[in-house]
mmCIF file of C-alpha atoms and ligand atoms in Angstrom:
data_model
loop_
_atom_site.group_PDB
_atom_site.id
_atom_site.type_symbol
_atom_site.label_atom_id
_atom_site.label_comp_id
_atom_site.label_asym_id
_atom_site.label_seq_id
_atom_site.Cartn_x
_atom_site.Cartn_y
_atom_site.Cartn_z
ATOM 1 C CA MET A 1 0.000 0.000 0.000
ATOM 2 C CA ALA A 2 1.286 3.449 -0.884
ATOM 3 C CA THR A 3 1.627 5.988 1.868
ATOM 4 C CA LEU A 4 -1.723 7.508 2.779
ATOM 5 C CA ARG A 5 -1.832 11.253 2.337
ATOM 6 C CA LEU A 6 -4.099 14.012 3.524
ATOM 7 C CA GLY A 7 -7.308 14.011 1.489
ATOM 8 C CA ASP A 8 -7.029 10.302 0.618
ATOM 9 C CA THR A 9 -9.958 8.087 1.518
ATOM 10 C CA ALA A 10 -9.212 6.031 4.646
ATOM 11 C CA PRO A 11 -9.257 2.422 3.414
ATOM 12 C CA ASN A 12 -11.994 0.311 4.920
ATOM 13 C CA PHE A 13 -11.200 -2.988 6.655
ATOM 14 C CA THR A 14 -12.785 -5.695 8.748
ATOM 15 C CA ALA A 15 -10.634 -7.042 11.572
ATOM 16 C CA ASP A 16 -10.787 -8.813 14.910
ATOM 17 C CA SER A 17 -10.491 -6.615 17.986
ATOM 18 C CA SER A 18 -10.643 -6.691 21.763
ATOM 19 C CA ILE A 19 -14.452 -6.496 21.480
ATOM 20 C CA GLY A 20 -14.922 -8.793 18.459
ATOM 21 C CA THR A 21 -15.054 -8.186 14.711
ATOM 22 C CA ILE A 22 -15.038 -4.562 13.632
ATOM 23 C CA ASN A 23 -15.631 -3.009 10.251
ATOM 24 C CA LEU A 24 -14.043 0.441 10.180
ATOM 25 C CA TYR A 25 -16.778 2.214 8.234
ATOM 26 C CA ASP A 26 -19.582 0.619 10.262
ATOM 27 C CA TYR A 27 -17.765 1.494 13.474
ATOM 28 C CA LEU A 28 -17.263 5.131 12.460
ATOM 29 C CA GLY A 29 -20.746 5.669 10.998
ATOM 30 C CA ASP A 30 -21.112 9.429 10.449
ATOM 31 C CA SER A 31 -18.640 10.331 13.197
ATOM 32 C CA TRP A 32 -15.086 11.516 13.036
ATOM 33 C CA GLY A 33 -12.526 8.862 13.868
ATOM 34 C CA ILE A 34 -9.056 8.501 15.318
ATOM 35 C CA LEU A 35 -7.083 5.362 14.486
ATOM 36 C CA PHE A 36 -3.816 5.019 16.391
ATOM 37 C CA SER A 37 -1.297 2.205 16.393
ATOM 38 C CA HIS A 38 0.797 0.783 19.230
ATOM 39 C CA PRO A 39 3.942 -1.284 18.673
ATOM 40 C CA ALA A 40 2.963 -4.197 20.927
ATOM 41 C CA ASP A 41 0.936 -5.354 23.932
ATOM 42 C CA PHE A 42 2.443 -5.391 27.436
ATOM 43 C CA THR A 43 4.908 -2.610 26.647
ATOM 44 C CA PRO A 44 5.399 0.316 29.015
ATOM 45 C CA VAL A 45 4.860 3.407 26.851
ATOM 46 C CA CYS A 46 1.847 1.838 25.115
ATOM 47 C CA THR A 47 0.358 1.023 28.510
ATOM 48 C CA THR A 48 0.544 4.686 29.525
ATOM 49 C CA GLU A 49 -0.838 5.817 26.167
ATOM 50 C CA LEU A 50 -3.852 3.523 26.229
ATOM 51 C CA GLY A 51 -4.652 4.423 29.830
ATOM 52 C CA THR A 52 -4.402 8.098 28.952
ATOM 53 C CA ALA A 53 -6.537 7.610 25.850
ATOM 54 C CA ALA A 54 -9.201 5.887 27.960
ATOM 55 C CA ASN A 55 -9.192 8.758 30.444
ATOM 56 C CA PHE A 56 -9.632 11.208 27.538
ATOM 57 C CA LYS A 57 -12.541 9.334 25.937
ATOM 58 C CA GLY A 58 -15.095 11.821 27.277
ATOM 59 C CA GLU A 59 -13.264 14.614 25.438
ATOM 60 C CA PHE A 60 -13.191 12.615 22.195
ATOM 61 C CA ASP A 61 -16.918 11.851 22.645
ATOM 62 C CA LYS A 62 -17.681 15.570 23.069
ATOM 63 C CA ARG A 63 -16.052 16.139 19.675
ATOM 64 C CA ASN A 64 -17.957 13.230 18.095
ATOM 65 C CA VAL A 65 -14.726 11.276 17.503
ATOM 66 C CA LYS A 66 -14.754 7.461 17.680
ATOM 67 C CA MET A 67 -11.512 5.985 19.028
ATOM 68 C CA LEU A 68 -9.841 2.892 17.605
ATOM 69 C CA ALA A 69 -6.431 1.589 18.676
ATOM 70 C CA LEU A 70 -4.362 -1.119 16.983
ATOM 71 C CA SER A 71 -1.566 -3.421 18.015
ATOM 72 C CA VAL A 72 -0.078 -6.376 16.165
ATOM 73 C CA ASP A 73 -0.952 -8.861 18.918
ATOM 74 C CA GLY A 74 -4.090 -10.998 19.120
ATOM 75 C CA ALA A 75 -7.476 -10.207 20.659
ATOM 76 C CA ALA A 76 -6.998 -12.507 23.691
ATOM 77 C CA SER A 77 -3.673 -10.817 24.425
ATOM 78 C CA HIS A 78 -5.350 -7.399 24.100
ATOM 79 C CA ARG A 79 -8.021 -8.393 26.610
ATOM 80 C CA ASP A 80 -5.382 -9.567 29.111
ATOM 81 C CA TRP A 81 -3.345 -6.415 28.584
ATOM 82 C CA ILE A 82 -6.446 -4.230 29.071
ATOM 83 C CA LYS A 83 -6.775 -5.692 32.606
ATOM 84 C CA ASP A 84 -3.245 -4.445 33.347
ATOM 85 C CA ILE A 85 -3.893 -1.042 31.765
ATOM 86 C CA ASN A 86 -7.067 -0.602 33.792
ATOM 87 C CA GLU A 87 -5.209 -1.543 36.961
ATOM 88 C CA VAL A 88 -2.076 0.541 36.571
ATOM 89 C CA GLN A 89 -3.643 3.552 34.872
ATOM 90 C CA ASN A 90 -6.725 3.549 37.119
ATOM 91 C CA THR A 91 -9.093 3.566 34.171
ATOM 92 C CA THR A 92 -11.391 1.422 32.043
ATOM 93 C CA VAL A 93 -10.302 1.000 28.451
ATOM 94 C CA ASN A 94 -13.532 1.883 26.751
ATOM 95 C CA PHE A 95 -12.758 1.641 23.033
ATOM 96 C CA PRO A 96 -11.641 -1.295 20.871
ATOM 97 C CA ILE A 97 -8.085 -2.346 20.092
ATOM 98 C CA ILE A 98 -7.687 -3.942 16.654
ATOM 99 C CA ALA A 99 -5.907 -7.316 16.750
ATOM 100 C CA ASP A 100 -3.581 -7.195 13.774
ATOM 101 C CA GLU A 101 -1.538 -10.378 14.056
ATOM 102 C CA ASP A 102 -1.342 -10.770 10.261
ATOM 103 C CA ARG A 103 -0.369 -7.067 9.849
ATOM 104 C CA LYS A 104 -3.228 -6.628 7.374
ATOM 105 C CA VAL A 105 -4.370 -3.269 8.721
ATOM 106 C CA SER A 106 -0.825 -2.158 9.568
ATOM 107 C CA ASP A 107 0.187 -2.762 5.959
ATOM 108 C CA LEU A 108 -2.936 -1.089 4.602
ATOM 109 C CA TYR A 109 -2.143 2.032 6.625
ATOM 110 C CA ASP A 110 1.649 1.805 6.208
ATOM 111 C CA MET A 111 2.141 1.615 9.971
ATOM 112 C CA ILE A 112 5.234 -0.602 9.799
ATOM 113 C CA HIS A 113 8.375 1.344 8.952
ATOM 114 C CA PRO A 114 10.980 -1.385 8.389
ATOM 115 C CA LYS A 115 13.971 0.803 9.105
ATOM 116 C CA ALA A 116 12.493 1.575 12.530
ATOM 117 C CA ASP A 117 11.304 -1.992 13.237
ATOM 118 C CA SER A 118 10.625 -4.760 10.742
ATOM 119 C CA THR A 119 7.628 -6.274 12.547
ATOM 120 C CA LEU A 120 6.129 -3.823 15.038
ATOM 121 C CA THR A 121 4.177 -0.712 14.099
ATOM 122 C CA VAL A 122 5.393 2.789 14.765
ATOM 123 C CA ARG A 123 3.019 5.113 16.634
ATOM 124 C CA SER A 124 0.807 6.233 13.745
ATOM 125 C CA VAL A 125 -2.244 8.469 14.090
ATOM 126 C CA PHE A 126 -4.932 8.952 11.448
ATOM 127 C CA ILE A 127 -7.760 11.406 11.989
ATOM 128 C CA ILE A 128 -10.654 10.596 9.677
ATOM 129 C CA ALA A 129 -13.510 12.983 8.828
ATOM 130 C CA PRO A 130 -17.144 11.852 8.560
ATOM 131 C CA ASP A 131 -16.738 11.647 4.746
ATOM 132 C CA LYS A 132 -13.894 9.126 5.403
ATOM 133 C CA THR A 133 -11.134 11.377 4.129
ATOM 134 C CA ILE A 134 -7.897 11.492 6.081
ATOM 135 C CA LYS A 135 -7.490 14.904 7.663
ATOM 136 C CA LEU A 136 -4.342 14.394 9.703
ATOM 137 C CA THR A 137 -1.505 11.918 10.009
ATOM 138 C CA LEU A 138 1.189 11.787 12.674
ATOM 139 C CA THR A 139 4.065 9.345 13.063
ATOM 140 C CA TYR A 140 5.976 8.957 16.314
ATOM 141 C CA PRO A 141 8.693 6.417 17.063
ATOM 142 C CA ALA A 142 8.084 3.627 19.580
ATOM 143 C CA SER A 143 10.248 5.449 22.123
ATOM 144 C CA THR A 144 8.002 8.548 22.289
ATOM 145 C CA GLY A 145 4.512 8.473 23.746
ATOM 146 C CA ARG A 146 1.980 10.765 22.100
ATOM 147 C CA ASN A 147 0.445 13.878 23.630
ATOM 148 C CA PHE A 148 -3.313 13.397 23.825
ATOM 149 C CA TYR A 149 -3.891 17.074 24.592
ATOM 150 C CA GLU A 150 -2.330 17.778 21.184
ATOM 151 C CA LEU A 151 -4.638 15.267 19.518
ATOM 152 C CA LEU A 152 -7.683 17.009 20.987
ATOM 153 C CA ARG A 153 -6.252 20.411 20.041
ATOM 154 C CA VAL A 154 -5.745 19.382 16.432
ATOM 155 C CA ILE A 155 -9.251 17.909 16.254
ATOM 156 C CA ASP A 156 -10.605 21.258 17.481
ATOM 157 C CA SER A 157 -8.693 22.958 14.674
ATOM 158 C CA LEU A 158 -9.801 20.443 12.030
ATOM 159 C CA GLN A 159 -13.443 20.728 13.045
ATOM 160 C CA LEU A 160 -13.331 24.528 13.215
ATOM 161 C CA THR A 161 -11.607 24.964 9.860
ATOM 162 C CA ALA A 162 -13.964 22.451 8.218
ATOM 163 C CA ASN A 163 -16.869 24.789 8.954
ATOM 164 C CA HIS A 164 -15.371 28.306 8.894
ATOM 165 C CA LYS A 165 -13.041 30.083 6.477
ATOM 166 C CA VAL A 166 -10.255 30.324 9.031
ATOM 167 C CA ALA A 167 -6.966 28.684 9.920
ATOM 168 C CA THR A 168 -5.450 28.292 13.384
ATOM 169 C CA PRO A 169 -2.095 29.822 14.329
ATOM 170 C CA ALA A 170 0.818 28.275 16.209
ATOM 171 C CA ASN A 171 -0.090 26.796 19.582
ATOM 172 C CA TRP A 172 -3.739 27.796 19.075
ATOM 173 C CA GLU A 173 -6.302 26.398 21.466
ATOM 174 C CA HIS A 174 -10.089 26.511 21.305
ATOM 175 C CA GLY A 175 -11.345 30.009 22.133
ATOM 176 C CA GLN A 176 -8.251 31.888 21.009
ATOM 177 C CA ASP A 177 -8.128 34.198 17.996
ATOM 178 C CA VAL A 178 -7.844 32.544 14.589
ATOM 179 C CA VAL A 179 -6.413 33.549 11.226
ATOM 180 C CA VAL A 180 -8.708 34.600 8.361
ATOM 181 C CA SER A 181 -8.150 32.361 5.338
ATOM 182 C CA PRO A 182 -5.682 34.026 2.953
ATOM 183 C CA ALA A 183 -8.127 33.639 0.027
ATOM 184 C CA ILE A 184 -10.627 36.084 1.576
ATOM 185 C CA PRO A 185 -10.051 39.810 0.924
ATOM 186 C CA THR A 186 -10.065 41.859 4.127
ATOM 187 C CA ALA A 187 -13.214 43.836 3.153
ATOM 188 C CA GLU A 188 -15.079 40.570 2.618
ATOM 189 C CA ALA A 189 -13.674 39.156 5.868
ATOM 190 C CA ARG A 190 -15.068 42.154 7.764
ATOM 191 C CA GLU A 191 -18.536 41.289 6.410
ATOM 192 C CA MET A 192 -18.110 37.605 7.189
ATOM 193 C CA PHE A 193 -16.696 37.798 10.721
ATOM 194 C CA LYS A 194 -19.045 39.963 12.760
ATOM 195 C CA LYS A 195 -16.821 39.761 15.866
ATOM 196 C CA GLY A 196 -14.259 41.877 14.010
ATOM 197 C CA VAL A 197 -11.107 41.505 11.945
ATOM 198 C CA LYS A 198 -7.714 42.902 12.920
ATOM 199 C CA GLU A 199 -5.334 43.416 9.990
ATOM 200 C CA VAL A 200 -1.833 42.872 11.399
ATOM 201 C CA LYS A 201 -0.418 42.675 7.847
ATOM 202 C CA PRO A 202 -2.391 42.501 4.616
ATOM 203 C CA TYR A 203 -1.747 38.735 4.632
ATOM 204 C CA LEU A 204 -2.236 38.237 8.409
ATOM 205 C CA ARG A 205 -5.742 39.008 9.591
ATOM 206 C CA MET A 206 -6.986 37.820 12.979
ATOM 207 C CA THR A 207 -10.552 37.296 14.159
ATOM 208 C CA PRO A 208 -12.031 35.868 17.381
ATOM 209 C CA ASP A 209 -12.780 32.143 17.320
ATOM 210 C CA PRO A 210 -16.224 32.107 15.645
ATOM 211 C CA THR A 211 -17.340 29.176 17.823
ATOM 212 C CA ALA A 212 -16.263 30.555 21.194
HETATM 213 C C1 BEZ B 301 6.658 0.818 24.666
HETATM 214 O O1 BEZ B 301 5.468 0.927 24.420
HETATM 215 O O2 BEZ B 301 7.115 1.075 25.765
HETATM 216 C C2 BEZ B 301 7.598 0.386 23.602
HETATM 217 C C3 BEZ B 301 7.198 -0.464 22.608
HETATM 218 C C4 BEZ B 301 8.102 -0.891 21.645
HETATM 219 C C5 BEZ B 301 9.398 -0.416 21.697
HETATM 220 C C6 BEZ B 301 9.799 0.476 22.681
HETATM 221 C C7 BEZ B 301 8.896 0.871 23.652
#
């Protein structure tokens, strides 16, 4: 499978998981989705990530984002590992983990980077819009756990910019000022954004977050 790029359709698959067989498209329905891979079960960083992800599920739910993890071990192993995660992270893993023993989904999503590790996945993230297009990809090495605050932050940006002609500046968080899309002339922007437009430079126009 070629590398998946932004705007590509997320390939559908049916796979076993910690909660039984899952079809990606059926699972996502009309929601957004986040698919994130873990190198292997019973590994320390992955254990902290999955516990953290479980504790963040309420925030993903608020944003209408269905969570789906993946590791290249089997479903029975996932279920045993989940008991450990729940214990040590004081949580309840409340989303499925794909069991990808044959690497079918990992290959489909190019999650195995042979020069990093020939058999285990890297830490890939795919954020999928309701129309099934890929809106964001991230790739972290096995040695670096992901920042789930950043994943929520980027979802806020993706959802905002899907519905408003704005972009979000560096380190932006929900509620902070946003950038007017470069394609919109300032006079038009002043009509469009009733909360006001500040022209810092002709190409850098700021407006309050339209959803805040
Ligand atoms: C971990 O999750 O801790 C891990 C997994 C594979 C390689 C290195 C670390």
